[in-house]
Short mmCIF file of N, CA and C in Angstrom, two decimals:
data_model
loop_
_atom_site.label_atom_id
_atom_site.label_comp_id
_atom_site.label_asym_id
_atom_site.label_seq_id
_atom_site.Cartn_x
_atom_site.Cartn_y
_atom_site.Cartn_z
N LEU A 1 104.32 43.28 102.30
CA LEU A 1 105.52 43.96 101.89
C LEU A 1 105.27 44.79 100.63
N VAL A 2 104.56 44.25 99.69
CA VAL A 2 104.28 44.96 98.46
C VAL A 2 103.38 46.17 98.73
N SER A 3 102.42 46.05 99.62
CA SER A 3 101.50 47.14 99.89
C SER A 3 102.15 48.25 100.73
N ALA A 4 103.17 47.93 101.51
CA ALA A 4 103.83 48.95 102.33
C ALA A 4 104.65 49.90 101.48
N ARG A 5 105.21 49.45 100.42
CA ARG A 5 106.06 50.28 99.56
C ARG A 5 105.31 51.46 98.91
N PRO A 6 104.15 51.24 98.29
CA PRO A 6 103.43 52.38 97.70
C PRO A 6 103.01 53.42 98.74
N VAL A 7 102.66 52.98 99.93
CA VAL A 7 102.29 53.92 100.98
C VAL A 7 103.48 54.79 101.33
N GLU A 8 104.65 54.17 101.47
CA GLU A 8 105.86 54.91 101.78
C GLU A 8 106.19 55.91 100.68
N LEU A 9 106.08 55.51 99.43
CA LEU A 9 106.32 56.43 98.32
C LEU A 9 105.31 57.56 98.31
N TYR A 10 104.07 57.22 98.60
CA TYR A 10 103.02 58.24 98.64
C TYR A 10 103.32 59.27 99.73
N GLN A 11 103.72 58.77 100.91
CA GLN A 11 104.05 59.67 102.00
C GLN A 11 105.23 60.56 101.62
N TYR A 12 106.24 59.98 100.99
CA TYR A 12 107.40 60.77 100.56
C TYR A 12 106.96 61.80 99.53
N SER A 13 106.15 61.38 98.59
CA SER A 13 105.70 62.29 97.54
C SER A 13 104.91 63.45 98.12
N THR A 14 104.04 63.16 99.06
CA THR A 14 103.25 64.22 99.69
C THR A 14 104.16 65.19 100.42
N THR A 15 105.13 64.68 101.17
CA THR A 15 106.06 65.55 101.89
C THR A 15 106.89 66.37 100.92
N ALA A 16 107.35 65.73 99.85
CA ALA A 16 108.14 66.46 98.85
C ALA A 16 107.31 67.54 98.19
N LEU A 17 106.05 67.25 97.90
CA LEU A 17 105.18 68.27 97.30
C LEU A 17 104.96 69.43 98.25
N GLN A 18 104.75 69.12 99.54
CA GLN A 18 104.55 70.19 100.52
C GLN A 18 105.80 71.06 100.62
N MET A 19 106.97 70.43 100.57
CA MET A 19 108.22 71.20 100.62
C MET A 19 108.36 72.06 99.38
N GLU A 20 108.00 71.53 98.23
CA GLU A 20 108.06 72.30 96.98
C GLU A 20 107.09 73.47 97.03
N GLU A 21 105.89 73.25 97.59
CA GLU A 21 104.92 74.33 97.71
C GLU A 21 105.48 75.46 98.55
N LYS A 22 106.16 75.11 99.66
CA LYS A 22 106.75 76.13 100.51
C LYS A 22 107.85 76.89 99.77
N LYS A 23 108.64 76.18 98.96
CA LYS A 23 109.70 76.83 98.20
C LYS A 23 109.13 77.74 97.13
N SER A 24 108.02 77.31 96.51
CA SER A 24 107.48 78.07 95.40
C SER A 24 106.50 79.15 95.83
N THR A 25 106.28 79.31 97.13
CA THR A 25 105.38 80.34 97.60
C THR A 25 105.91 81.69 97.15
N LYS A 26 105.06 82.45 96.50
CA LYS A 26 105.53 83.73 95.98
C LYS A 26 105.80 84.71 97.10
N THR A 27 106.80 85.53 96.92
CA THR A 27 107.18 86.48 97.94
C THR A 27 106.46 87.80 97.78
N LEU A 28 106.00 88.10 96.59
CA LEU A 28 105.27 89.33 96.36
C LEU A 28 103.77 89.05 96.44
N SER A 29 103.03 89.99 96.99
CA SER A 29 101.59 89.85 97.05
C SER A 29 100.98 91.09 96.41
N SER A 30 99.77 90.92 95.91
CA SER A 30 99.11 92.04 95.26
C SER A 30 97.71 92.21 95.83
N PRO A 31 97.06 93.32 95.54
CA PRO A 31 95.68 93.50 96.00
C PRO A 31 94.75 92.40 95.51
N LEU A 32 95.11 91.73 94.42
CA LEU A 32 94.29 90.64 93.90
C LEU A 32 94.35 89.40 94.80
N ASP A 33 95.38 89.30 95.64
CA ASP A 33 95.48 88.19 96.57
C ASP A 33 94.44 88.29 97.69
N ARG A 34 94.07 89.51 98.04
CA ARG A 34 93.08 89.75 99.09
C ARG A 34 92.18 90.91 98.66
N PRO A 35 91.30 90.68 97.68
CA PRO A 35 90.51 91.77 97.11
C PRO A 35 89.59 92.47 98.11
N ALA A 36 89.02 91.73 99.05
CA ALA A 36 88.14 92.38 100.03
C ALA A 36 88.93 93.37 100.88
N LEU A 37 90.14 93.00 101.26
CA LEU A 37 90.98 93.91 102.03
C LEU A 37 91.39 95.11 101.18
N ALA A 38 91.63 94.90 99.90
CA ALA A 38 91.96 96.02 99.01
C ALA A 38 90.80 97.01 98.93
N VAL A 39 89.58 96.51 98.93
CA VAL A 39 88.40 97.39 98.94
C VAL A 39 88.34 98.17 100.25
N VAL A 40 88.60 97.49 101.36
CA VAL A 40 88.60 98.16 102.67
C VAL A 40 89.66 99.26 102.69
N ASP A 41 90.86 98.96 102.19
CA ASP A 41 91.92 99.98 102.14
C ASP A 41 91.50 101.16 101.26
N SER A 42 90.90 100.86 100.12
CA SER A 42 90.47 101.93 99.21
C SER A 42 89.41 102.81 99.86
N LEU A 43 88.47 102.19 100.56
CA LEU A 43 87.44 102.96 101.26
C LEU A 43 88.04 103.77 102.41
N ALA A 44 89.04 103.23 103.08
CA ALA A 44 89.71 103.97 104.16
C ALA A 44 90.42 105.20 103.60
N ILE A 45 91.09 105.03 102.48
CA ILE A 45 91.78 106.17 101.85
C ILE A 45 90.76 107.20 101.36
N LEU A 46 89.67 106.72 100.79
CA LEU A 46 88.59 107.62 100.37
C LEU A 46 88.01 108.35 101.59
N GLY A 47 87.84 107.64 102.69
CA GLY A 47 87.34 108.26 103.92
C GLY A 47 88.28 109.33 104.44
N PHE A 48 89.58 109.05 104.39
CA PHE A 48 90.57 110.05 104.78
C PHE A 48 90.42 111.32 103.94
N ALA A 49 90.32 111.14 102.62
CA ALA A 49 90.19 112.29 101.72
C ALA A 49 88.88 113.03 101.96
N ALA A 50 87.81 112.31 102.22
CA ALA A 50 86.50 112.93 102.47
C ALA A 50 86.52 113.77 103.74
N VAL A 51 87.12 113.25 104.79
CA VAL A 51 87.22 114.00 106.05
C VAL A 51 88.06 115.25 105.84
N GLY A 52 89.17 115.10 105.13
CA GLY A 52 90.03 116.26 104.86
C GLY A 52 89.33 117.32 104.04
N LYS A 53 88.64 116.90 103.00
CA LYS A 53 87.92 117.86 102.15
C LYS A 53 86.80 118.55 102.93
N ALA A 54 86.05 117.77 103.72
CA ALA A 54 84.94 118.35 104.50
C ALA A 54 85.45 119.34 105.54
N SER A 55 86.62 119.06 106.12
CA SER A 55 87.14 119.95 107.15
C SER A 55 87.61 121.28 106.57
N HIS A 56 87.88 121.32 105.26
CA HIS A 56 88.32 122.57 104.63
C HIS A 56 87.22 123.27 103.85
N ALA A 57 86.07 122.64 103.72
CA ALA A 57 84.95 123.29 103.02
C ALA A 57 84.27 124.27 103.97
N PRO A 58 83.85 125.41 103.46
CA PRO A 58 83.23 126.42 104.33
C PRO A 58 81.98 125.89 105.06
N ASP A 59 81.22 125.06 104.38
CA ASP A 59 79.99 124.55 105.00
C ASP A 59 80.11 123.09 105.45
N GLY A 60 81.31 122.53 105.40
CA GLY A 60 81.52 121.16 105.84
C GLY A 60 81.11 120.10 104.83
N SER A 61 80.69 120.52 103.65
CA SER A 61 80.28 119.55 102.64
C SER A 61 81.48 119.16 101.79
N TRP A 62 81.27 118.17 100.94
CA TRP A 62 82.35 117.78 100.05
C TRP A 62 81.79 117.31 98.71
N ASP A 63 82.61 117.52 97.72
CA ASP A 63 82.28 117.12 96.35
C ASP A 63 82.99 115.81 96.06
N ILE A 64 82.26 114.79 95.60
CA ILE A 64 82.83 113.47 95.39
C ILE A 64 83.98 113.49 94.37
N GLY A 65 83.88 114.37 93.38
CA GLY A 65 84.97 114.50 92.41
C GLY A 65 86.25 115.01 93.05
N ALA A 66 86.10 116.01 93.90
CA ALA A 66 87.27 116.58 94.60
C ALA A 66 87.85 115.56 95.59
N VAL A 67 86.99 114.82 96.25
CA VAL A 67 87.44 113.80 97.19
C VAL A 67 88.22 112.71 96.44
N THR A 68 87.67 112.27 95.32
CA THR A 68 88.33 111.23 94.53
C THR A 68 89.68 111.73 94.00
N LEU A 69 89.72 112.95 93.54
CA LEU A 69 90.98 113.52 93.05
C LEU A 69 92.01 113.62 94.18
N THR A 70 91.57 113.95 95.37
CA THR A 70 92.48 114.01 96.52
C THR A 70 92.97 112.62 96.89
N ALA A 71 92.07 111.64 96.84
CA ALA A 71 92.43 110.27 97.24
C ALA A 71 93.31 109.58 96.20
N PHE A 72 93.20 109.97 94.94
CA PHE A 72 93.87 109.26 93.85
C PHE A 72 95.37 109.01 94.07
N PRO A 73 96.17 110.04 94.40
CA PRO A 73 97.61 109.77 94.56
C PRO A 73 97.92 108.80 95.71
N PHE A 74 97.08 108.83 96.74
CA PHE A 74 97.27 107.91 97.86
C PHE A 74 96.87 106.48 97.49
N TRP A 75 95.78 106.35 96.74
CA TRP A 75 95.38 105.02 96.21
C TRP A 75 96.50 104.47 95.33
N ALA A 76 96.94 105.31 94.39
CA ALA A 76 97.97 104.87 93.44
C ALA A 76 99.23 104.43 94.17
N ALA A 77 99.66 105.21 95.14
CA ALA A 77 100.88 104.88 95.88
C ALA A 77 100.68 103.61 96.71
N TRP A 78 99.55 103.48 97.38
CA TRP A 78 99.28 102.31 98.22
C TRP A 78 99.25 101.04 97.38
N LEU A 79 98.50 101.08 96.28
CA LEU A 79 98.37 99.89 95.45
C LEU A 79 99.66 99.57 94.69
N ALA A 80 100.38 100.59 94.26
CA ALA A 80 101.61 100.36 93.50
C ALA A 80 102.73 99.78 94.38
N THR A 81 102.78 100.20 95.63
CA THR A 81 103.85 99.72 96.51
C THR A 81 103.47 98.45 97.27
N SER A 82 102.22 98.06 97.21
CA SER A 82 101.76 96.90 98.00
C SER A 82 102.51 95.60 97.71
N PRO A 83 102.89 95.31 96.47
CA PRO A 83 103.65 94.06 96.27
C PRO A 83 105.00 94.07 97.00
N LEU A 84 105.61 95.23 97.12
CA LEU A 84 106.91 95.33 97.78
C LEU A 84 106.79 95.37 99.30
N THR A 85 105.72 95.95 99.80
CA THR A 85 105.57 96.10 101.25
C THR A 85 104.83 94.93 101.90
N GLY A 86 104.17 94.10 101.10
CA GLY A 86 103.52 92.90 101.62
C GLY A 86 102.23 93.14 102.37
N VAL A 87 101.56 94.25 102.13
CA VAL A 87 100.33 94.54 102.87
C VAL A 87 99.18 93.60 102.53
N TYR A 88 99.29 92.86 101.43
CA TYR A 88 98.24 91.90 101.07
C TYR A 88 98.72 90.46 101.18
N SER A 89 99.81 90.25 101.88
CA SER A 89 100.33 88.91 102.08
C SER A 89 99.41 88.12 103.00
N ILE A 90 99.12 86.91 102.64
CA ILE A 90 98.28 86.04 103.47
C ILE A 90 98.99 85.74 104.78
N ASN A 91 100.30 85.64 104.77
CA ASN A 91 101.08 85.28 105.95
C ASN A 91 101.31 86.45 106.90
N ALA A 92 101.00 87.66 106.48
CA ALA A 92 101.29 88.84 107.30
C ALA A 92 100.59 88.78 108.65
N VAL A 93 99.39 88.25 108.70
CA VAL A 93 98.61 88.23 109.93
C VAL A 93 99.16 87.23 110.93
N THR A 94 99.80 86.17 110.47
CA THR A 94 100.26 85.12 111.37
C THR A 94 101.64 85.39 111.94
N GLN A 95 102.26 86.49 111.60
CA GLN A 95 103.64 86.74 112.01
C GLN A 95 103.77 87.34 113.40
N ALA A 96 102.70 87.71 114.06
CA ALA A 96 102.81 88.35 115.37
C ALA A 96 102.33 87.44 116.49
N ASP A 97 102.56 86.15 116.35
CA ASP A 97 102.21 85.16 117.37
C ASP A 97 100.76 85.26 117.82
N GLY A 98 99.86 85.41 116.87
CA GLY A 98 98.43 85.40 117.17
C GLY A 98 97.86 86.72 117.63
N ASN A 99 98.66 87.74 117.81
CA ASN A 99 98.15 89.04 118.22
C ASN A 99 97.68 89.78 116.97
N LEU A 100 96.38 89.74 116.73
CA LEU A 100 95.78 90.27 115.51
C LEU A 100 96.01 91.78 115.37
N VAL A 101 95.81 92.51 116.45
CA VAL A 101 95.97 93.97 116.41
C VAL A 101 97.42 94.34 116.08
N GLN A 102 98.36 93.71 116.77
CA GLN A 102 99.77 93.98 116.50
C GLN A 102 100.15 93.62 115.07
N ALA A 103 99.68 92.47 114.61
CA ALA A 103 100.00 92.04 113.25
C ALA A 103 99.48 93.03 112.22
N GLU A 104 98.27 93.50 112.40
CA GLU A 104 97.70 94.45 111.44
C GLU A 104 98.40 95.80 111.50
N LEU A 105 98.74 96.26 112.69
CA LEU A 105 99.44 97.55 112.79
C LEU A 105 100.83 97.48 112.18
N VAL A 106 101.53 96.36 112.38
CA VAL A 106 102.85 96.20 111.79
C VAL A 106 102.74 96.14 110.27
N THR A 107 101.80 95.33 109.78
CA THR A 107 101.61 95.21 108.33
C THR A 107 101.20 96.55 107.72
N THR A 108 100.27 97.23 108.37
CA THR A 108 99.85 98.55 107.89
C THR A 108 101.03 99.52 107.89
N GLY A 109 101.81 99.49 108.96
CA GLY A 109 102.97 100.37 109.06
C GLY A 109 103.98 100.17 107.94
N LYS A 110 104.17 98.91 107.55
CA LYS A 110 105.12 98.62 106.46
C LYS A 110 104.66 99.26 105.15
N GLY A 111 103.38 99.22 104.89
CA GLY A 111 102.87 99.86 103.68
C GLY A 111 102.79 101.36 103.81
N TRP A 112 102.35 101.81 104.97
CA TRP A 112 102.13 103.23 105.24
C TRP A 112 103.41 104.05 105.15
N ILE A 113 104.50 103.52 105.69
CA ILE A 113 105.76 104.28 105.74
C ILE A 113 106.33 104.53 104.34
N VAL A 114 105.94 103.72 103.39
CA VAL A 114 106.40 103.88 102.01
C VAL A 114 105.34 104.61 101.17
N ALA A 115 104.10 104.14 101.25
CA ALA A 115 103.05 104.61 100.34
C ALA A 115 102.57 106.03 100.64
N VAL A 116 102.41 106.37 101.90
CA VAL A 116 101.85 107.68 102.21
C VAL A 116 102.80 108.83 101.84
N PRO A 117 104.10 108.75 102.18
CA PRO A 117 104.99 109.82 101.69
C PRO A 117 105.00 109.90 100.15
N LEU A 118 104.94 108.74 99.49
CA LEU A 118 104.87 108.74 98.03
C LEU A 118 103.57 109.39 97.56
N GLY A 119 102.46 109.09 98.23
CA GLY A 119 101.18 109.72 97.90
C GLY A 119 101.22 111.23 98.10
N ILE A 120 101.87 111.66 99.17
CA ILE A 120 102.01 113.11 99.42
C ILE A 120 102.82 113.75 98.29
N ALA A 121 103.90 113.10 97.89
CA ALA A 121 104.73 113.62 96.80
C ALA A 121 103.95 113.66 95.48
N LEU A 122 103.20 112.59 95.20
CA LEU A 122 102.39 112.58 93.97
C LEU A 122 101.34 113.67 93.99
N ARG A 123 100.70 113.86 95.14
CA ARG A 123 99.70 114.92 95.25
C ARG A 123 100.35 116.29 95.06
N GLY A 124 101.53 116.46 95.60
CA GLY A 124 102.25 117.72 95.40
C GLY A 124 102.57 117.97 93.94
N MET A 125 102.95 116.91 93.21
CA MET A 125 103.23 117.06 91.78
C MET A 125 101.95 117.39 91.00
N ILE A 126 100.84 116.76 91.37
CA ILE A 126 99.57 117.03 90.71
C ILE A 126 99.13 118.47 90.97
N LYS A 127 99.27 118.92 92.22
CA LYS A 127 98.85 120.28 92.57
C LYS A 127 99.86 121.34 92.13
N GLY A 128 101.11 120.93 91.91
CA GLY A 128 102.11 121.87 91.44
C GLY A 128 102.86 122.61 92.53
N TYR A 129 102.81 122.11 93.76
CA TYR A 129 103.57 122.73 94.84
C TYR A 129 103.88 121.72 95.93
N VAL A 130 104.86 122.06 96.75
CA VAL A 130 105.23 121.21 97.87
C VAL A 130 104.20 121.43 98.98
N PRO A 131 103.58 120.34 99.47
CA PRO A 131 102.58 120.50 100.54
C PRO A 131 103.21 121.08 101.80
N PRO A 132 102.46 121.89 102.54
CA PRO A 132 102.99 122.43 103.79
C PRO A 132 103.24 121.32 104.82
N LEU A 133 104.14 121.58 105.73
CA LEU A 133 104.50 120.61 106.76
C LEU A 133 103.28 120.16 107.57
N SER A 134 102.37 121.10 107.85
CA SER A 134 101.18 120.74 108.63
C SER A 134 100.34 119.69 107.89
N PHE A 135 100.22 119.81 106.57
CA PHE A 135 99.49 118.82 105.78
C PHE A 135 100.19 117.47 105.85
N ILE A 136 101.51 117.48 105.76
CA ILE A 136 102.28 116.23 105.79
C ILE A 136 102.10 115.52 107.13
N VAL A 137 102.21 116.27 108.22
CA VAL A 137 102.09 115.67 109.56
C VAL A 137 100.67 115.12 109.78
N VAL A 138 99.66 115.91 109.48
CA VAL A 138 98.27 115.46 109.66
C VAL A 138 97.97 114.26 108.76
N THR A 139 98.46 114.31 107.53
CA THR A 139 98.23 113.19 106.61
C THR A 139 98.89 111.92 107.11
N MET A 140 100.11 112.01 107.58
CA MET A 140 100.81 110.83 108.08
C MET A 140 100.07 110.21 109.27
N ILE A 141 99.65 111.04 110.20
CA ILE A 141 98.96 110.53 111.38
C ILE A 141 97.57 109.99 111.01
N ALA A 142 96.80 110.78 110.28
CA ALA A 142 95.43 110.40 109.95
C ALA A 142 95.37 109.13 109.11
N THR A 143 96.25 109.01 108.13
CA THR A 143 96.20 107.81 107.29
C THR A 143 96.57 106.56 108.07
N PHE A 144 97.53 106.67 108.99
CA PHE A 144 97.89 105.49 109.79
C PHE A 144 96.72 105.07 110.68
N VAL A 145 96.09 106.04 111.33
CA VAL A 145 94.97 105.74 112.22
C VAL A 145 93.80 105.15 111.43
N ILE A 146 93.46 105.77 110.30
CA ILE A 146 92.31 105.31 109.52
C ILE A 146 92.58 103.95 108.86
N LEU A 147 93.73 103.83 108.19
CA LEU A 147 94.06 102.54 107.57
C LEU A 147 94.24 101.43 108.62
N GLY A 148 94.96 101.74 109.67
CA GLY A 148 95.17 100.75 110.73
C GLY A 148 93.86 100.31 111.37
N GLY A 149 93.00 101.27 111.68
CA GLY A 149 91.71 100.95 112.28
C GLY A 149 90.84 100.12 111.35
N ALA A 150 90.79 100.50 110.08
CA ALA A 150 89.98 99.75 109.11
C ALA A 150 90.51 98.33 108.94
N ARG A 151 91.81 98.19 108.90
CA ARG A 151 92.40 96.85 108.73
C ARG A 151 92.22 95.98 109.98
N ILE A 152 92.26 96.58 111.14
CA ILE A 152 92.00 95.82 112.37
C ILE A 152 90.55 95.33 112.39
N LEU A 153 89.63 96.21 112.06
CA LEU A 153 88.21 95.80 112.01
C LEU A 153 88.01 94.70 110.97
N PHE A 154 88.65 94.84 109.82
CA PHE A 154 88.55 93.82 108.78
C PHE A 154 89.12 92.49 109.28
N ALA A 155 90.26 92.54 109.95
CA ALA A 155 90.90 91.31 110.44
C ALA A 155 90.00 90.60 111.45
N PHE A 156 89.36 91.36 112.34
CA PHE A 156 88.45 90.73 113.30
C PHE A 156 87.25 90.12 112.57
N ALA A 157 86.70 90.84 111.61
CA ALA A 157 85.58 90.31 110.83
C ALA A 157 85.98 89.07 110.05
N GLU A 158 87.15 89.12 109.43
CA GLU A 158 87.65 87.98 108.67
C GLU A 158 87.88 86.78 109.58
N ASP A 159 88.44 87.03 110.75
CA ASP A 159 88.70 85.97 111.71
C ASP A 159 87.39 85.35 112.21
N PHE A 160 86.39 86.18 112.40
CA PHE A 160 85.10 85.71 112.93
C PHE A 160 84.31 84.93 111.87
N PHE A 161 84.26 85.46 110.65
CA PHE A 161 83.41 84.87 109.62
C PHE A 161 84.08 83.80 108.75
N VAL A 162 85.40 83.80 108.72
CA VAL A 162 86.09 82.85 107.85
C VAL A 162 86.68 81.71 108.61
#
């Protein structure tokens, strides 16, 4: 009888702690929560800028300084809005009933729909003019494809190796 009581209290305490952990789980996530994914996102945005710069260069080459300057407003917007959009949430991948591709596209879409238009606006302010509609459309499509593709590949690699 004496030994059964501490076990019962221990079980209650463990359950209570687990419930408290669920309550105290933070709702905001940052790139620091998933740094490897933040690097993948940064490289995807840099890749987007590099492809864009190369496609407009007369000889198809690109200058790393110009690419970085082009990518900067998109990096800033993506990283600044990420706590609100949840793109680095650990739970984001488990919300689509095990469908990794769908989960990553939904998570990417939540960040993309906010960050990319903000990045376009920031780039327009830096350049001093409103970007043409063709730039906006191509940027919206290209960033979703590149970010979504990079995040899907990362998710498969993470799932395989972790």
